[in-house]
Amino acid sequence: MTPFGSDAGAGSRDTYGGYRARLVDQLRAQGIRDLAVLQAFSVTPRHLFVPEAVRHRAYEDAALPIGNGQTISQPFTQARYLETLGLKGDEKVLEVGTGSGYQTALLAALAGPVFTIERVPALAKSAQAALRSAGLNVSMLVGDGTLGWSAYAPYDAILVAAGGPEIPPPLVEQLSSRGRMIIPLGARGAQKLTVVRRTAGGVQTTPIGDARFVPLVGEHGFDG
Ligand code: SAH
């Protein structure tokens, strides 16, 4: 029996459906109210995005190692993130830090076209494979996401999944005038989750809570 791969998604052969429903219950119990966000978690097969060694823990509300010193974020943190973005379904979204691809898949369930950038080629490769096996077609770039992806700008929403010392200016430039960005800002290992909006004169930033993300490494991030 192969409990993953061909049984992706919420299809009838999906053996993980019960675990996923329990995860959604936990998110709801912790205060996640956005029905679209809860629905995205209930249809997205997290087990396809974690390495085999930790697959039995795929539906725990916990961060898990995904290799190359990186982690797949805790579902609750991701749910908060997504709730804050308030996606309605048709937005063009840029994600910086694909990691496992799980959050990319959640974004694909919640928004319009999703563009994602990952700097570690091995992670990009396995994320792309997982996204495909989940039946999702996402545009992916391997490179420094602090430079954004100008070819498809502007974006209605930008989600940065790694913590940086400053707001990368190219990401502000690539945000649509009514768009919003969410980015953990601060030192390595301790950041403030921050919402960024464009204003006539520059940007407006609103801190919304503490966060601990892996470092954003790049030209407008930390040194590698
Ligand atoms: N949300 C992801 C986890 C992201 S971990 C998930 O669901 O799995 C953060 C990721 O950001 C890591 O994979 C790391 O390699 C990547 N990263 C760090 N700096 C980056 C940069 N400048 N550009 C693109 N990706 C970056």
Short mmCIF file of C-alpha atoms and ligand atoms in Angstrom, two decimals:
data_model
loop_
_atom_site.label_atom_id
_atom_site.label_comp_id
_atom_site.label_asym_id
_atom_site.label_seq_id
_atom_site.Cartn_x
_atom_site.Cartn_y
_atom_site.Cartn_z
CA MET A 1 0.00 0.00 0.00
CA THR A 2 1.25 3.47 -0.78
CA PRO A 3 -0.52 5.96 1.47
CA PHE A 4 0.68 8.94 -0.58
CA GLY A 5 1.22 9.94 -4.16
CA SER A 6 -1.71 8.87 -6.28
CA ASP A 7 -4.19 9.42 -3.47
CA ALA A 8 -3.51 13.16 -3.31
CA GLY A 9 -6.20 15.70 -2.58
CA ALA A 10 -9.47 15.01 -0.86
CA GLY A 11 -10.51 12.20 -3.17
CA SER A 12 -12.23 9.03 -2.06
CA ARG A 13 -8.95 7.10 -1.77
CA ASP A 14 -7.42 9.72 0.50
CA THR A 15 -6.45 7.80 3.63
CA TYR A 16 -5.43 10.97 5.48
CA GLY A 17 -8.81 12.71 5.38
CA GLY A 18 -9.61 11.98 9.03
CA TYR A 19 -6.29 13.36 10.27
CA ARG A 20 -6.79 16.45 8.18
CA ALA A 21 -10.27 17.01 9.60
CA ARG A 22 -8.78 16.80 13.10
CA LEU A 23 -6.13 19.38 12.21
CA VAL A 24 -8.87 21.70 10.93
CA ASP A 25 -10.76 21.23 14.22
CA GLN A 26 -7.62 22.19 16.13
CA LEU A 27 -7.14 25.32 14.02
CA ARG A 28 -10.75 26.29 14.65
CA ALA A 29 -10.34 25.68 18.38
CA GLN A 30 -7.31 27.97 18.39
CA GLY A 31 -9.36 30.79 16.90
CA ILE A 32 -9.04 30.50 13.12
CA ARG A 33 -12.42 31.68 11.84
CA ASP A 34 -11.93 32.36 8.12
CA LEU A 35 -13.93 29.61 6.42
CA ALA A 36 -11.95 29.80 3.21
CA VAL A 37 -8.72 29.28 5.17
CA LEU A 38 -10.17 26.31 7.07
CA GLN A 39 -11.42 24.87 3.79
CA ALA A 40 -7.94 25.23 2.24
CA PHE A 41 -6.48 23.20 5.12
CA SER A 42 -9.16 20.56 4.73
CA VAL A 43 -8.37 19.95 1.06
CA THR A 44 -4.57 20.31 1.06
CA PRO A 45 -2.65 17.04 1.54
CA ARG A 46 0.16 18.09 3.91
CA HIS A 47 1.53 14.53 3.96
CA LEU A 48 2.69 14.99 0.37
CA PHE A 49 4.87 17.93 1.41
CA VAL A 50 6.83 16.43 4.30
CA PRO A 51 9.76 14.01 4.01
CA GLU A 52 8.94 10.35 4.44
CA ALA A 53 10.78 10.19 7.78
CA VAL A 54 8.24 12.53 9.39
CA ARG A 55 5.19 11.62 7.33
CA HIS A 56 3.45 10.01 10.29
CA ARG A 57 3.49 13.45 11.91
CA ALA A 58 2.20 15.29 8.84
CA TYR A 59 -1.07 16.39 10.45
CA GLU A 60 0.32 17.47 13.81
CA ASP A 61 0.02 21.19 14.40
CA ALA A 62 3.80 21.46 14.48
CA ALA A 63 6.72 22.73 12.43
CA LEU A 64 8.65 19.80 10.92
CA PRO A 65 12.12 19.48 9.34
CA ILE A 66 12.09 19.34 5.53
CA GLY A 67 15.85 19.00 4.94
CA ASN A 68 18.55 21.52 4.04
CA GLY A 69 18.20 23.04 7.52
CA GLN A 70 14.70 24.32 6.68
CA THR A 71 11.31 23.65 8.22
CA ILE A 72 7.71 23.45 7.10
CA SER A 73 5.96 26.02 9.29
CA GLN A 74 3.42 25.18 11.97
CA PRO A 75 -0.10 25.01 10.43
CA PHE A 76 -1.51 27.43 13.02
CA THR A 77 1.10 30.04 12.07
CA GLN A 78 0.32 29.54 8.41
CA ALA A 79 -3.41 29.81 9.07
CA ARG A 80 -2.90 33.13 10.88
CA TYR A 81 -0.77 34.32 8.01
CA LEU A 82 -3.41 33.39 5.48
CA GLU A 83 -6.23 34.85 7.53
CA THR A 84 -4.36 38.15 7.70
CA LEU A 85 -3.99 38.26 3.92
CA GLY A 86 -7.79 37.99 3.62
CA LEU A 87 -7.70 36.43 0.17
CA LYS A 88 -10.97 36.45 -1.76
CA GLY A 89 -10.11 33.98 -4.48
CA ASP A 90 -8.86 35.84 -7.53
CA GLU A 91 -5.68 37.56 -6.30
CA LYS A 92 -2.33 37.17 -8.01
CA VAL A 93 0.04 36.09 -5.25
CA LEU A 94 3.82 36.02 -4.86
CA GLU A 95 5.33 33.73 -2.23
CA VAL A 96 8.96 34.08 -1.16
CA GLY A 97 10.35 30.89 0.39
CA THR A 98 8.55 27.91 -1.14
CA GLY A 99 10.11 25.48 1.32
CA SER A 100 8.12 22.26 1.15
CA GLY A 101 5.48 23.82 -1.11
CA TYR A 102 2.69 23.26 1.43
CA GLN A 103 1.91 26.92 1.94
CA THR A 104 2.10 27.36 -1.83
CA ALA A 105 -0.62 24.72 -2.13
CA LEU A 106 -2.75 26.49 0.50
CA LEU A 107 -2.35 29.74 -1.45
CA ALA A 108 -3.37 27.99 -4.65
CA ALA A 109 -6.54 26.84 -2.90
CA LEU A 110 -7.30 30.37 -1.67
CA ALA A 111 -6.28 32.73 -4.45
CA GLY A 112 -5.77 33.08 -8.19
CA PRO A 113 -2.40 32.49 -9.86
CA VAL A 114 0.46 31.76 -7.46
CA PHE A 115 4.11 32.57 -8.15
CA THR A 116 6.68 31.20 -5.74
CA ILE A 117 10.44 31.64 -5.30
CA GLU A 118 12.84 29.32 -3.45
CA ARG A 119 16.59 29.82 -3.18
CA VAL A 120 17.57 26.22 -2.39
CA PRO A 121 17.37 24.18 -5.62
CA ALA A 122 16.85 20.82 -3.88
CA LEU A 123 13.85 22.16 -1.95
CA ALA A 124 12.39 23.75 -5.08
CA LYS A 125 12.67 20.43 -6.85
CA SER A 126 10.89 18.40 -4.20
CA ALA A 127 8.28 21.12 -3.70
CA GLN A 128 7.54 21.12 -7.42
CA ALA A 129 7.15 17.33 -7.37
CA ALA A 130 4.83 17.48 -4.35
CA LEU A 131 2.74 20.24 -5.93
CA ARG A 132 2.39 18.17 -9.07
CA SER A 133 1.33 15.08 -7.15
CA ALA A 134 -1.26 17.24 -5.41
CA GLY A 135 -2.51 18.16 -8.88
CA LEU A 136 -1.42 21.80 -8.66
CA ASN A 137 0.24 23.84 -11.33
CA VAL A 138 2.25 26.67 -9.79
CA SER A 139 4.90 28.93 -11.36
CA MET A 140 8.19 28.48 -9.54
CA LEU A 141 11.48 30.32 -9.74
CA VAL A 142 14.74 29.17 -8.17
CA GLY A 143 16.57 32.25 -6.98
CA ASP A 144 16.70 35.15 -4.55
CA GLY A 145 13.15 36.08 -3.63
CA THR A 146 14.24 39.37 -2.02
CA LEU A 147 14.46 40.61 -5.62
CA GLY A 148 10.88 39.52 -6.31
CA TRP A 149 9.71 38.31 -9.72
CA SER A 150 9.20 41.43 -11.77
CA ALA A 151 7.99 39.68 -14.93
CA TYR A 152 4.59 38.97 -13.36
CA ALA A 153 4.25 42.03 -11.11
CA PRO A 154 2.22 43.67 -9.70
CA TYR A 155 0.96 41.24 -7.08
CA ASP A 156 -2.19 41.66 -5.01
CA ALA A 157 -0.60 39.82 -2.13
CA ILE A 158 2.98 38.92 -1.22
CA LEU A 159 3.77 36.38 1.47
CA VAL A 160 7.33 36.13 2.73
CA ALA A 161 7.91 32.87 4.60
CA ALA A 162 11.37 33.64 5.99
CA GLY A 163 12.44 36.35 8.44
CA GLY A 164 14.43 39.33 7.16
CA PRO A 165 16.12 42.42 8.60
CA GLU A 166 14.21 44.87 6.36
CA ILE A 167 11.41 45.05 3.82
CA PRO A 168 13.05 44.24 0.48
CA PRO A 169 12.45 47.34 -1.72
CA PRO A 170 11.82 45.28 -4.89
CA LEU A 171 8.91 43.56 -3.13
CA VAL A 172 7.33 46.92 -2.31
CA GLU A 173 7.73 47.98 -5.94
CA GLN A 174 6.07 44.78 -7.09
CA LEU A 175 3.10 45.12 -4.75
CA SER A 176 -0.04 46.50 -6.40
CA SER A 177 -1.28 49.84 -5.07
CA ARG A 178 -4.04 48.12 -3.08
CA GLY A 179 -1.99 45.05 -2.29
CA ARG A 180 -0.72 43.74 1.02
CA MET A 181 2.45 41.96 2.00
CA ILE A 182 3.13 39.92 5.10
CA ILE A 183 6.71 39.46 6.23
CA PRO A 184 8.48 38.52 9.48
CA LEU A 185 10.88 41.41 10.26
CA GLY A 186 13.68 41.54 12.79
CA ALA A 187 16.76 39.70 13.93
CA ARG A 188 17.66 36.11 13.08
CA GLY A 189 15.45 33.87 15.22
CA ALA A 190 13.08 36.56 16.56
CA GLN A 191 10.85 38.64 14.37
CA LYS A 192 7.62 40.60 14.33
CA LEU A 193 5.12 39.40 11.80
CA THR A 194 4.42 42.58 9.86
CA VAL A 195 1.74 43.64 7.39
CA VAL A 196 2.96 46.07 4.75
CA ARG A 197 0.74 48.24 2.55
CA ARG A 198 1.67 50.81 -0.03
CA THR A 199 0.70 54.40 0.61
CA ALA A 200 1.06 57.51 -1.52
CA GLY A 201 4.32 58.44 0.19
CA GLY A 202 5.82 55.04 0.88
CA VAL A 203 4.71 52.14 3.01
CA GLN A 204 2.61 51.60 6.09
CA THR A 205 3.74 48.79 8.38
CA THR A 206 1.64 47.11 11.06
CA PRO A 207 3.22 44.56 13.41
CA ILE A 208 0.74 41.81 14.27
CA GLY A 209 2.65 39.46 16.55
CA ASP A 210 5.88 37.66 17.33
CA ALA A 211 7.32 35.06 14.99
CA ARG A 212 10.31 32.79 14.62
CA PHE A 213 11.10 32.00 11.02
CA VAL A 214 14.22 30.73 9.33
CA PRO A 215 16.39 33.55 7.94
CA LEU A 216 15.60 35.29 4.67
CA VAL A 217 18.94 35.03 2.89
CA GLY A 218 19.65 37.26 -0.08
CA GLU A 219 20.55 40.66 -1.43
CA HIS A 220 17.89 42.39 0.73
CA GLY A 221 18.07 39.78 3.48
CA PHE A 222 20.77 38.26 5.67
CA ASP A 223 24.11 37.04 4.39
CA GLY A 224 24.10 33.32 3.66
N1 SAH B 1 6.07 27.99 4.20
C1 SAH B 1 7.03 26.97 3.87
C2 SAH B 1 8.21 26.99 4.78
C3 SAH B 1 9.15 28.02 4.39
S1 SAH B 1 10.69 27.95 5.25
C4 SAH B 1 6.38 25.61 3.91
O1 SAH B 1 5.15 25.56 3.99
O2 SAH B 1 7.07 24.62 3.82
C5 SAH B 1 11.45 29.32 4.45
C6 SAH B 1 12.02 29.03 3.10
O3 SAH B 1 12.51 30.25 2.60
C7 SAH B 1 13.18 28.05 3.09
O4 SAH B 1 12.90 27.01 2.22
C8 SAH B 1 14.37 28.89 2.61
O5 SAH B 1 15.27 28.17 1.81
C9 SAH B 1 13.66 29.96 1.81
N2 SAH B 1 14.38 31.20 1.60
C10 SAH B 1 15.18 31.90 2.45
N3 SAH B 1 15.64 33.02 1.87
C11 SAH B 1 15.11 33.06 0.61
C12 SAH B 1 15.20 33.97 -0.49
N4 SAH B 1 15.93 35.09 -0.44
N5 SAH B 1 14.53 33.67 -1.61
C13 SAH B 1 13.78 32.56 -1.71
N6 SAH B 1 13.66 31.65 -0.72
C14 SAH B 1 14.31 31.90 0.44
#
